mmCIF file of N, CA and C in Angstrom:
data_model
loop_
_atom_site.group_PDB
_atom_site.id
_atom_site.type_symbol
_atom_site.label_atom_id
_atom_site.label_comp_id
_atom_site.label_asym_id
_atom_site.label_seq_id
_atom_site.Cartn_x
_atom_site.Cartn_y
_atom_site.Cartn_z
ATOM 1 N N MET A 1 37.187 5.939 -13.860
ATOM 2 C CA MET A 1 35.783 6.266 -13.715
ATOM 3 C C MET A 1 35.147 5.295 -12.720
ATOM 4 N N LEU A 2 34.186 5.789 -11.995
ATOM 5 C CA LEU A 2 33.500 4.952 -11.017
ATOM 6 C C LEU A 2 32.014 5.289 -11.028
ATOM 7 N N ASN A 3 31.193 4.291 -11.143
ATOM 8 C CA ASN A 3 29.740 4.446 -11.090
ATOM 9 C C ASN A 3 29.245 3.433 -10.079
ATOM 10 N N ARG A 4 29.060 3.841 -8.836
ATOM 11 C CA ARG A 4 28.678 2.947 -7.756
ATOM 12 C C ARG A 4 27.676 3.649 -6.863
ATOM 13 N N VAL A 5 26.681 2.920 -6.413
ATOM 14 C CA VAL A 5 25.685 3.484 -5.509
ATOM 15 C C VAL A 5 25.308 2.420 -4.482
ATOM 16 N N CYS A 6 25.129 2.864 -3.254
ATOM 17 C CA CYS A 6 24.683 1.989 -2.168
ATOM 18 C C CYS A 6 23.533 2.706 -1.469
ATOM 19 N N LEU A 7 22.372 2.074 -1.444
ATOM 20 C CA LEU A 7 21.177 2.684 -0.858
ATOM 21 C C LEU A 7 20.566 1.744 0.169
ATOM 22 N N ILE A 8 19.996 2.315 1.211
ATOM 23 C CA ILE A 8 19.229 1.541 2.195
ATOM 24 C C ILE A 8 17.855 2.179 2.265
ATOM 25 N N GLY A 9 16.837 1.366 2.012
ATOM 26 C CA GLY A 9 15.475 1.873 2.028
ATOM 27 C C GLY A 9 14.469 0.740 2.082
ATOM 28 N N ARG A 10 13.203 1.102 2.001
ATOM 29 C CA ARG A 10 12.119 0.119 2.057
ATOM 30 C C ARG A 10 11.482 -0.042 0.690
ATOM 31 N N LEU A 11 11.142 -1.286 0.356
ATOM 32 C CA LEU A 11 10.463 -1.549 -0.902
ATOM 33 C C LEU A 11 9.101 -0.875 -0.889
ATOM 34 N N THR A 12 8.780 -0.158 -1.967
ATOM 35 C CA THR A 12 7.499 0.543 -2.043
ATOM 36 C C THR A 12 6.418 -0.324 -2.685
ATOM 37 N N ARG A 13 6.826 -1.447 -3.272
ATOM 38 C CA ARG A 13 5.887 -2.378 -3.885
ATOM 39 C C ARG A 13 6.552 -3.744 -3.953
ATOM 40 N N ASP A 14 5.758 -4.773 -4.189
ATOM 41 C CA ASP A 14 6.323 -6.107 -4.344
ATOM 42 C C ASP A 14 7.144 -6.167 -5.631
ATOM 43 N N PRO A 15 8.257 -6.890 -5.604
ATOM 44 C CA PRO A 15 9.075 -7.029 -6.813
ATOM 45 C C PRO A 15 8.308 -7.743 -7.925
ATOM 46 N N GLU A 16 8.592 -7.351 -9.168
ATOM 47 C CA GLU A 16 7.958 -7.971 -10.334
ATOM 48 C C GLU A 16 9.026 -8.732 -11.111
ATOM 49 N N LEU A 17 8.921 -10.065 -11.127
ATOM 50 C CA LEU A 17 9.887 -10.911 -11.823
ATOM 51 C C LEU A 17 9.399 -11.204 -13.229
ATOM 52 N N ARG A 18 10.310 -11.064 -14.209
ATOM 53 C CA ARG A 18 10.018 -11.393 -15.602
ATOM 54 C C ARG A 18 11.155 -12.252 -16.131
ATOM 55 N N THR A 19 10.918 -12.872 -17.270
ATOM 56 C CA THR A 19 11.952 -13.636 -17.954
ATOM 57 C C THR A 19 12.090 -13.074 -19.357
ATOM 58 N N THR A 20 13.327 -12.823 -19.779
ATOM 59 C CA THR A 20 13.563 -12.288 -21.117
ATOM 60 C C THR A 20 13.368 -13.393 -22.152
ATOM 61 N N ASN A 21 13.363 -13.007 -23.432
ATOM 62 C CA ASN A 21 13.236 -13.988 -24.510
ATOM 63 C C ASN A 21 14.377 -14.993 -24.504
ATOM 64 N N THR A 22 15.520 -14.597 -23.957
ATOM 65 C CA THR A 22 16.670 -15.496 -23.906
ATOM 66 C C THR A 22 16.706 -16.323 -22.622
ATOM 67 N N GLY A 23 15.695 -16.171 -21.774
ATOM 68 C CA GLY A 23 15.594 -16.985 -20.566
ATOM 69 C C GLY A 23 16.231 -16.393 -19.325
ATOM 70 N N LYS A 24 16.691 -15.145 -19.372
ATOM 71 C CA LYS A 24 17.288 -14.518 -18.194
ATOM 72 C C LYS A 24 16.206 -13.952 -17.286
ATOM 73 N N SER A 25 16.409 -14.095 -15.985
ATOM 74 C CA SER A 25 15.484 -13.532 -15.001
ATOM 75 C C SER A 25 15.843 -12.079 -14.733
ATOM 76 N N VAL A 26 14.821 -11.235 -14.656
ATOM 77 C CA VAL A 26 15.022 -9.825 -14.317
ATOM 78 C C VAL A 26 13.882 -9.409 -13.389
ATOM 79 N N VAL A 27 14.218 -8.676 -12.351
ATOM 80 C CA VAL A 27 13.214 -8.214 -11.398
ATOM 81 C C VAL A 27 13.272 -6.694 -11.318
ATOM 82 N N SER A 28 12.106 -6.083 -11.161
ATOM 83 C CA SER A 28 11.998 -4.636 -11.000
ATOM 84 C C SER A 28 11.287 -4.343 -9.686
ATOM 85 N N PHE A 29 11.800 -3.360 -8.985
ATOM 86 C CA PHE A 29 11.139 -2.897 -7.762
ATOM 87 C C PHE A 29 11.594 -1.473 -7.505
ATOM 88 N N SER A 30 11.009 -0.841 -6.532
ATOM 89 C CA SER A 30 11.433 0.506 -6.175
ATOM 90 C C SER A 30 11.577 0.591 -4.666
ATOM 91 N N ILE A 31 12.454 1.495 -4.237
ATOM 92 C CA ILE A 31 12.658 1.686 -2.809
ATOM 93 C C ILE A 31 12.526 3.162 -2.459
ATOM 94 N N ALA A 32 12.116 3.397 -1.230
ATOM 95 C CA ALA A 32 12.044 4.748 -0.670
ATOM 96 C C ALA A 32 13.174 4.884 0.336
ATOM 97 N N VAL A 33 13.985 5.923 0.155
ATOM 98 C CA VAL A 33 15.111 6.180 1.042
ATOM 99 C C VAL A 33 14.810 7.462 1.810
ATOM 100 N N GLN A 34 14.749 7.350 3.120
ATOM 101 C CA GLN A 34 14.428 8.486 3.987
ATOM 102 C C GLN A 34 15.479 9.576 3.832
ATOM 103 N N LYS A 35 15.050 10.834 3.726
ATOM 104 C CA LYS A 35 15.988 11.954 3.643
ATOM 105 C C LYS A 35 16.597 12.207 5.016
ATOM 106 N N ARG A 36 17.855 12.605 5.025
ATOM 107 C CA ARG A 36 18.536 12.864 6.296
ATOM 108 C C ARG A 36 17.937 14.057 7.023
ATOM 109 N N ILE A 37 17.555 15.081 6.253
ATOM 110 C CA ILE A 37 16.964 16.279 6.843
ATOM 111 C C ILE A 37 15.527 16.377 6.347
ATOM 112 N N LYS A 38 14.602 16.451 7.283
ATOM 113 C CA LYS A 38 13.196 16.555 6.894
ATOM 114 C C LYS A 38 12.939 17.909 6.242
ATOM 115 N N PRO A 39 12.109 17.923 5.197
ATOM 116 C CA PRO A 39 11.808 19.202 4.542
ATOM 117 C C PRO A 39 11.028 20.123 5.482
ATOM 118 N N GLN A 40 11.258 21.421 5.329
ATOM 119 C CA GLN A 40 10.555 22.389 6.172
ATOM 120 C C GLN A 40 9.084 22.472 5.797
ATOM 121 N N ASN A 41 8.783 22.287 4.517
ATOM 122 C CA ASN A 41 7.394 22.289 4.068
ATOM 123 C C ASN A 41 6.821 20.889 4.277
ATOM 124 N N PRO A 42 5.783 20.748 5.107
ATOM 125 C CA PRO A 42 5.238 19.412 5.390
ATOM 126 C C PRO A 42 4.622 18.736 4.161
ATOM 127 N N ASN A 43 4.365 19.489 3.092
ATOM 128 C CA ASN A 43 3.808 18.894 1.874
ATOM 129 C C ASN A 43 4.886 18.273 0.981
ATOM 130 N N ASP A 44 6.154 18.603 1.237
ATOM 131 C CA ASP A 44 7.245 18.026 0.459
ATOM 132 C C ASP A 44 7.525 16.607 0.946
ATOM 133 N N PRO A 45 7.910 15.706 0.041
ATOM 134 C CA PRO A 45 8.192 14.327 0.466
ATOM 135 C C PRO A 45 9.434 14.270 1.353
ATOM 136 N N ASP A 46 9.425 13.345 2.329
ATOM 137 C CA ASP A 46 10.575 13.195 3.211
ATOM 138 C C ASP A 46 11.414 11.972 2.823
ATOM 139 N N ALA A 47 11.191 11.476 1.594
ATOM 140 C CA ALA A 47 11.969 10.349 1.084
ATOM 141 C C ALA A 47 12.236 10.551 -0.407
ATOM 142 N N ASP A 48 13.305 9.928 -0.875
ATOM 143 C CA ASP A 48 13.597 9.873 -2.300
ATOM 144 C C ASP A 48 13.247 8.471 -2.779
ATOM 145 N N PHE A 49 12.765 8.369 -4.009
ATOM 146 C CA PHE A 49 12.320 7.087 -4.553
ATOM 147 C C PHE A 49 13.210 6.691 -5.720
ATOM 148 N N PHE A 50 13.626 5.427 -5.737
ATOM 149 C CA PHE A 50 14.537 4.931 -6.759
ATOM 150 C C PHE A 50 13.997 3.656 -7.380
ATOM 151 N N ARG A 51 14.071 3.583 -8.729
ATOM 152 C CA ARG A 51 13.747 2.354 -9.443
ATOM 153 C C ARG A 51 14.979 1.465 -9.408
ATOM 154 N N VAL A 52 14.753 0.166 -9.198
ATOM 155 C CA VAL A 52 15.862 -0.780 -9.120
ATOM 156 C C VAL A 52 15.560 -1.970 -10.021
ATOM 157 N N THR A 53 16.587 -2.440 -10.732
ATOM 158 C CA THR A 53 16.496 -3.631 -11.561
ATOM 159 C C THR A 53 17.624 -4.571 -11.149
ATOM 160 N N ALA A 54 17.325 -5.858 -11.067
ATOM 161 C CA ALA A 54 18.352 -6.861 -10.772
ATOM 162 C C ALA A 54 18.181 -8.025 -11.736
ATOM 163 N N TRP A 55 19.280 -8.703 -12.036
ATOM 164 C CA TRP A 55 19.288 -9.772 -13.024
ATOM 165 C C TRP A 55 19.751 -11.088 -12.411
ATOM 166 N N GLY A 56 19.418 -12.183 -13.069
ATOM 167 C CA GLY A 56 19.946 -13.502 -12.739
ATOM 168 C C GLY A 56 19.540 -13.991 -11.361
ATOM 169 N N GLN A 57 20.541 -14.530 -10.636
ATOM 170 C CA GLN A 57 20.268 -15.097 -9.320
ATOM 171 C C GLN A 57 19.840 -14.029 -8.319
ATOM 172 N N THR A 58 20.348 -12.819 -8.482
ATOM 173 C CA THR A 58 19.914 -11.730 -7.599
ATOM 174 C C THR A 58 18.427 -11.464 -7.808
ATOM 175 N N ALA A 59 17.974 -11.496 -9.058
ATOM 176 C CA ALA A 59 16.555 -11.292 -9.359
ATOM 177 C C ALA A 59 15.703 -12.381 -8.710
ATOM 178 N N GLU A 60 16.153 -13.630 -8.810
ATOM 179 C CA GLU A 60 15.414 -14.749 -8.208
ATOM 180 C C GLU A 60 15.325 -14.582 -6.690
ATOM 181 N N PHE A 61 16.457 -14.202 -6.063
ATOM 182 C CA PHE A 61 16.489 -14.002 -4.616
ATOM 183 C C PHE A 61 15.497 -12.926 -4.188
ATOM 184 N N VAL A 62 15.541 -11.781 -4.871
ATOM 185 C CA VAL A 62 14.650 -10.669 -4.521
ATOM 186 C C VAL A 62 13.196 -11.088 -4.684
ATOM 187 N N SER A 63 12.891 -11.762 -5.777
ATOM 188 C CA SER A 63 11.519 -12.198 -6.035
ATOM 189 C C SER A 63 11.024 -13.171 -4.974
ATOM 190 N N ASN A 64 11.894 -14.065 -4.538
ATOM 191 C CA ASN A 64 11.498 -15.099 -3.572
ATOM 192 C C ASN A 64 11.407 -14.604 -2.141
ATOM 193 N N TYR A 65 12.254 -13.641 -1.751
ATOM 194 C CA TYR A 65 12.369 -13.314 -0.330
ATOM 195 C C TYR A 65 12.033 -11.881 0.055
ATOM 196 N N MET A 66 11.861 -10.990 -0.910
ATOM 197 C CA MET A 66 11.581 -9.597 -0.577
ATOM 198 C C MET A 66 10.146 -9.236 -0.947
ATOM 199 N N SER A 67 9.558 -8.346 -0.185
ATOM 200 C CA SER A 67 8.197 -7.897 -0.455
ATOM 201 C C SER A 67 8.045 -6.456 0.017
ATOM 202 N N LYS A 68 6.935 -5.863 -0.341
ATOM 203 C CA LYS A 68 6.653 -4.474 -0.001
ATOM 204 C C LYS A 68 6.872 -4.245 1.501
ATOM 205 N N GLY A 69 7.577 -3.154 1.809
ATOM 206 C CA GLY A 69 7.807 -2.785 3.201
ATOM 207 C C GLY A 69 9.115 -3.290 3.775
ATOM 208 N N ARG A 70 9.765 -4.258 3.125
ATOM 209 C CA ARG A 70 11.019 -4.809 3.649
ATOM 210 C C ARG A 70 12.137 -3.774 3.545
ATOM 211 N N LEU A 71 13.004 -3.758 4.552
ATOM 212 C CA LEU A 71 14.180 -2.891 4.563
ATOM 213 C C LEU A 71 15.305 -3.627 3.842
ATOM 214 N N VAL A 72 15.883 -2.982 2.824
ATOM 215 C CA VAL A 72 16.925 -3.620 2.027
ATOM 216 C C VAL A 72 18.097 -2.673 1.807
ATOM 217 N N ALA A 73 19.260 -3.264 1.592
ATOM 218 C CA ALA A 73 20.437 -2.533 1.137
ATOM 219 C C ALA A 73 20.656 -2.947 -0.307
ATOM 220 N N VAL A 74 20.797 -1.960 -1.178
ATOM 221 C CA VAL A 74 21.005 -2.205 -2.603
ATOM 222 C C VAL A 74 22.365 -1.646 -2.979
ATOM 223 N N ASP A 75 23.188 -2.480 -3.593
ATOM 224 C CA ASP A 75 24.506 -2.072 -4.063
ATOM 225 C C ASP A 75 24.540 -2.301 -5.568
ATOM 226 N N GLY A 76 24.883 -1.262 -6.321
ATOM 227 C CA GLY A 76 24.895 -1.410 -7.767
ATOM 228 C C GLY A 76 25.437 -0.180 -8.453
ATOM 229 N N ARG A 77 24.931 0.059 -9.652
ATOM 230 C CA ARG A 77 25.384 1.204 -10.449
ATOM 231 C C ARG A 77 24.173 1.932 -11.022
ATOM 232 N N LEU A 78 24.350 3.205 -11.334
ATOM 233 C CA LEU A 78 23.303 3.977 -11.983
ATOM 234 C C LEU A 78 23.373 3.758 -13.485
ATOM 235 N N GLU A 79 22.221 3.658 -14.095
ATOM 236 C CA GLU A 79 22.157 3.484 -15.543
ATOM 237 C C GLU A 79 21.001 4.307 -16.078
ATOM 238 N N SER A 80 21.241 5.005 -17.182
ATOM 239 C CA SER A 80 20.160 5.763 -17.803
ATOM 240 C C SER A 80 19.731 5.036 -19.069
ATOM 241 N N ARG A 81 18.455 5.144 -19.365
ATOM 242 C CA ARG A 81 17.967 4.563 -20.616
ATOM 243 C C ARG A 81 16.867 5.452 -21.163
ATOM 244 N N LYS A 82 16.798 5.468 -22.475
ATOM 245 C CA LYS A 82 15.805 6.286 -23.164
ATOM 246 C C LYS A 82 14.791 5.364 -23.820
ATOM 247 N N PHE A 83 13.539 5.841 -23.874
ATOM 248 C CA PHE A 83 12.489 5.066 -24.523
ATOM 249 C C PHE A 83 11.385 6.015 -24.977
ATOM 250 N N VAL A 84 10.488 5.492 -25.778
ATOM 251 C CA VAL A 84 9.322 6.249 -26.233
ATOM 252 C C VAL A 84 8.115 5.690 -25.493
ATOM 253 N N ASP A 85 7.380 6.559 -24.781
ATOM 254 C CA ASP A 85 6.239 6.078 -23.998
ATOM 255 C C ASP A 85 5.011 5.853 -24.886
ATOM 256 N N ASN A 86 3.908 5.467 -24.260
ATOM 257 C CA ASN A 86 2.668 5.136 -24.987
ATOM 258 C C ASN A 86 2.108 6.307 -25.787
ATOM 259 N N THR A 87 2.410 7.534 -25.353
ATOM 260 C CA THR A 87 1.900 8.714 -26.062
ATOM 261 C C THR A 87 2.832 9.164 -27.176
ATOM 262 N N GLY A 88 3.972 8.469 -27.336
ATOM 263 C CA GLY A 88 4.928 8.830 -28.372
ATOM 264 C C GLY A 88 5.980 9.824 -27.919
ATOM 265 N N ALA A 89 5.956 10.194 -26.634
ATOM 266 C CA ALA A 89 6.939 11.155 -26.111
ATOM 267 C C ALA A 89 8.243 10.437 -25.760
ATOM 268 N N ASN A 90 9.354 11.103 -26.013
ATOM 269 C CA ASN A 90 10.652 10.561 -25.633
ATOM 270 C C ASN A 90 10.848 10.733 -24.134
ATOM 271 N N ARG A 91 11.277 9.681 -23.477
ATOM 272 C CA ARG A 91 11.498 9.697 -22.020
ATOM 273 C C ARG A 91 12.896 9.189 -21.709
ATOM 274 N N GLU A 92 13.414 9.629 -20.583
ATOM 275 C CA GLU A 92 14.679 9.106 -20.084
ATOM 276 C C GLU A 92 14.521 8.827 -18.596
ATOM 277 N N VAL A 93 14.966 7.664 -18.156
ATOM 278 C CA VAL A 93 14.912 7.319 -16.741
ATOM 279 C C VAL A 93 16.313 6.933 -16.282
ATOM 280 N N ILE A 94 16.567 7.206 -15.033
ATOM 281 C CA ILE A 94 17.808 6.767 -14.404
ATOM 282 C C ILE A 94 17.398 5.794 -13.310
ATOM 283 N N GLU A 95 17.992 4.604 -13.347
ATOM 284 C CA GLU A 95 17.648 3.580 -12.372
ATOM 285 C C GLU A 95 18.910 2.923 -11.845
ATOM 286 N N VAL A 96 18.748 2.204 -10.755
ATOM 287 C CA VAL A 96 19.847 1.462 -10.158
ATOM 288 C C VAL A 96 19.803 0.045 -10.720
ATOM 289 N N VAL A 97 20.926 -0.418 -11.247
ATOM 290 C CA VAL A 97 21.054 -1.816 -11.640
ATOM 291 C C VAL A 97 21.812 -2.485 -10.493
ATOM 292 N N ALA A 98 21.117 -3.328 -9.742
ATOM 293 C CA ALA A 98 21.658 -3.895 -8.515
ATOM 294 C C ALA A 98 22.564 -5.087 -8.795
ATOM 295 N N ASP A 99 23.723 -5.083 -8.174
ATOM 296 C CA ASP A 99 24.608 -6.243 -8.167
ATOM 297 C C ASP A 99 24.319 -7.102 -6.943
ATOM 298 N N ASN A 100 23.996 -6.459 -5.827
ATOM 299 C CA ASN A 100 23.700 -7.147 -4.570
ATOM 300 C C ASN A 100 22.484 -6.515 -3.920
ATOM 301 N N VAL A 101 21.651 -7.359 -3.334
ATOM 302 C CA VAL A 101 20.509 -6.897 -2.547
ATOM 303 C C VAL A 101 20.513 -7.690 -1.253
ATOM 304 N N ASN A 102 20.519 -6.992 -0.127
ATOM 305 C CA ASN A 102 20.530 -7.639 1.186
ATOM 306 C C ASN A 102 19.275 -7.283 1.956
ATOM 307 N N GLY A 103 18.627 -8.272 2.536
ATOM 308 C CA GLY A 103 17.511 -8.021 3.433
ATOM 309 C C GLY A 103 18.054 -7.616 4.786
ATOM 310 N N LEU A 104 17.590 -6.495 5.325
ATOM 311 C CA LEU A 104 18.111 -5.985 6.595
ATOM 312 C C LEU A 104 17.158 -6.174 7.761
ATOM 313 N N ASP A 105 15.985 -6.703 7.507
ATOM 314 C CA ASP A 105 15.046 -6.949 8.592
ATOM 315 C C ASP A 105 14.437 -8.329 8.403
ATOM 316 N N ARG A 106 13.707 -8.755 9.387
ATOM 317 C CA ARG A 106 13.009 -10.033 9.270
ATOM 318 C C ARG A 106 11.713 -9.825 8.518
ATOM 319 N N PRO A 107 11.321 -10.822 7.721
ATOM 320 C CA PRO A 107 10.029 -10.685 7.034
ATOM 321 C C PRO A 107 8.895 -10.733 8.038
ATOM 322 N N ARG A 108 7.809 -10.096 7.668
ATOM 323 C CA ARG A 108 6.617 -10.166 8.516
ATOM 324 C C ARG A 108 6.075 -11.582 8.466
ATOM 325 N N ASP A 109 5.387 -12.007 9.515
ATOM 326 C CA ASP A 109 4.871 -13.375 9.586
ATOM 327 C C ASP A 109 3.965 -13.712 8.420
ATOM 328 N N ASP A 110 3.201 -12.729 7.925
ATOM 329 C CA ASP A 110 2.242 -13.000 6.858
ATOM 330 C C ASP A 110 2.856 -12.971 5.465
ATOM 331 N N SER A 111 4.158 -12.620 5.341
ATOM 332 C CA SER A 111 4.743 -12.499 4.004
ATOM 333 C C SER A 111 5.332 -13.807 3.500
ATOM 334 N N GLY A 112 5.521 -14.781 4.370
ATOM 335 C CA GLY A 112 6.067 -16.072 3.938
ATOM 336 C C GLY A 112 7.531 -15.956 3.586
ATOM 337 N N GLY A 113 8.061 -17.035 3.002
ATOM 338 C CA GLY A 113 9.433 -17.018 2.538
ATOM 339 C C GLY A 113 10.460 -17.347 3.592
ATOM 340 N N GLY A 114 10.069 -17.556 4.841
ATOM 341 C CA GLY A 114 11.031 -17.925 5.869
ATOM 342 C C GLY A 114 11.851 -16.746 6.331
ATOM 343 N N ASP A 115 12.742 -17.021 7.266
ATOM 344 C CA ASP A 115 13.591 -15.989 7.848
ATOM 345 C C ASP A 115 14.779 -15.734 6.940
ATOM 346 N N THR A 116 14.874 -14.528 6.398
ATOM 347 C CA THR A 116 15.969 -14.204 5.483
ATOM 348 C C THR A 116 16.823 -13.059 6.003
ATOM 349 N N ALA A 117 16.719 -12.730 7.265
ATOM 350 C CA ALA A 117 17.515 -11.624 7.787
ATOM 351 C C ALA A 117 18.989 -11.917 7.573
ATOM 352 N N GLY A 118 19.684 -10.964 6.971
ATOM 353 C CA GLY A 118 21.101 -11.122 6.758
ATOM 354 C C GLY A 118 21.461 -11.903 5.513
ATOM 355 N N HIS A 119 20.521 -12.445 4.818
ATOM 356 C CA HIS A 119 20.811 -13.175 3.588
ATOM 357 C C HIS A 119 20.950 -12.201 2.443
ATOM 358 N N SER A 120 21.750 -12.562 1.464
ATOM 359 C CA SER A 120 21.928 -11.688 0.320
ATOM 360 C C SER A 120 22.179 -12.504 -0.925
ATOM 361 N N ALA A 121 22.037 -11.843 -2.043
ATOM 362 C CA ALA A 121 22.387 -12.456 -3.315
ATOM 363 C C ALA A 121 23.074 -11.404 -4.139
ATOM 364 N N GLY A 122 23.994 -11.827 -4.952
ATOM 365 C CA GLY A 122 24.688 -10.840 -5.764
ATOM 366 C C GLY A 122 25.450 -11.471 -6.888
ATOM 367 N N ALA A 123 26.235 -10.660 -7.544
ATOM 368 C CA ALA A 123 26.982 -11.103 -8.712
ATOM 369 C C ALA A 123 28.016 -12.159 -8.345
ATOM 370 N N GLY A 124 28.420 -12.223 -7.109
ATOM 371 C CA GLY A 124 29.451 -13.167 -6.687
ATOM 372 C C GLY A 124 28.910 -14.544 -6.409
ATOM 373 N N GLY A 125 27.939 -15.021 -7.134
ATOM 374 C CA GLY A 125 27.459 -16.377 -6.959
ATOM 375 C C GLY A 125 25.990 -16.427 -6.644
ATOM 376 N N GLY A 126 25.442 -15.402 -6.000
ATOM 377 C CA GLY A 126 24.017 -15.351 -5.761
ATOM 378 C C GLY A 126 23.515 -16.281 -4.691
ATOM 379 N N ARG A 127 24.393 -16.880 -3.935
ATOM 380 C CA ARG A 127 23.935 -17.787 -2.889
ATOM 381 C C ARG A 127 23.599 -16.985 -1.648
ATOM 382 N N ALA A 128 22.578 -17.446 -0.933
ATOM 383 C CA ALA A 128 22.214 -16.781 0.309
ATOM 384 C C ALA A 128 23.272 -17.103 1.359
ATOM 385 N N ALA A 129 23.694 -16.095 2.098
ATOM 386 C CA ALA A 129 24.688 -16.311 3.142
ATOM 387 C C ALA A 129 24.030 -17.016 4.314
ATOM 388 N N SER A 130 24.752 -17.920 4.938
ATOM 389 C CA SER A 130 24.172 -18.614 6.072
ATOM 390 C C SER A 130 24.228 -17.691 7.275
ATOM 391 N N THR A 131 23.250 -17.846 8.139
ATOM 392 C CA THR A 131 23.227 -17.037 9.346
ATOM 393 C C THR A 131 23.269 -17.963 10.546
ATOM 394 N N VAL A 132 23.880 -17.497 11.601
ATOM 395 C CA VAL A 132 23.986 -18.263 12.828
ATOM 396 C C VAL A 132 23.167 -17.540 13.872
ATOM 397 N N ALA A 133 22.369 -18.292 14.604
ATOM 398 C CA ALA A 133 21.552 -17.676 15.650
ATOM 399 C C ALA A 133 22.469 -17.105 16.717
ATOM 400 N N PRO A 134 22.187 -15.884 17.180
ATOM 401 C CA PRO A 134 23.044 -15.287 18.204
ATOM 402 C C PRO A 134 22.893 -16.034 19.524
ATOM 403 N N SER A 135 23.971 -16.042 20.293
ATOM 404 C CA SER A 135 23.891 -16.663 21.614
ATOM 405 C C SER A 135 23.059 -15.753 22.512
ATOM 406 N N PRO A 136 22.547 -16.280 23.602
ATOM 407 C CA PRO A 136 21.713 -15.440 24.490
ATOM 408 C C PRO A 136 22.450 -14.218 25.019
ATOM 409 N N ASP A 137 23.797 -14.253 25.004
ATOM 410 C CA ASP A 137 24.569 -13.128 25.517
ATOM 411 C C ASP A 137 24.742 -12.004 24.500
ATOM 412 N N GLU A 138 24.451 -12.277 23.218
ATOM 413 C CA GLU A 138 24.676 -11.292 22.169
ATOM 414 C C GLU A 138 23.444 -10.423 21.975
ATOM 415 N N PHE A 139 23.682 -9.190 21.553
ATOM 416 C CA PHE A 139 22.598 -8.272 21.236
ATOM 417 C C PHE A 139 22.023 -8.624 19.882
ATOM 418 N N ASP A 140 20.719 -8.767 19.777
ATOM 419 C CA ASP A 140 20.058 -9.052 18.501
ATOM 420 C C ASP A 140 19.203 -7.851 18.136
ATOM 421 N N PRO A 141 19.654 -7.028 17.144
ATOM 422 C CA PRO A 141 18.910 -5.821 16.806
ATOM 423 C C PRO A 141 17.565 -6.119 16.165
ATOM 424 N N PHE A 142 17.355 -7.370 15.712
ATOM 425 C CA PHE A 142 16.095 -7.724 15.065
ATOM 426 C C PHE A 142 15.134 -8.428 16.008
ATOM 427 N N ALA A 143 15.539 -8.618 17.255
ATOM 428 C CA ALA A 143 14.675 -9.310 18.209
ATOM 429 C C ALA A 143 13.404 -8.501 18.446
ATOM 430 N N ASP A 144 12.308 -9.230 18.648
ATOM 431 C CA ASP A 144 11.035 -8.554 18.947
ATOM 432 C C ASP A 144 11.150 -7.819 20.260
ATOM 433 N N GLN A 145 10.611 -6.621 20.251
ATOM 434 C CA GLN A 145 10.740 -5.792 21.451
ATOM 435 C C GLN A 145 9.479 -5.815 22.261
#
């Protein structure tokens, strides 16, 4: 059996970091993933929206370095959970539980947090990967145009 998902999209809101009663960090955010084929009806959405949850060091990384509008790659698994909402109705949601989250663009100047392009955190230690500045001869896809 395999339950794996990899998505690239933009954060639709700032991540919300919480701490569980046992002291674990958990972050929630959502991303919009552009559809490959635009809908024929202009009133239909041209993106799919996904709820994402990350735990531990990945949660800390996302909370510290990601913000609304950032382009991210999310690697994880789908998980469904059932709950009773405020009105007493039974609900079920399917969300992505992220193992790795990578920032794919540079943060905007006003968002703070420093340059995190290419940095990631995940289950394999959660450390941000070091980046090396490209030489003047190399193509930089993130360079200001």
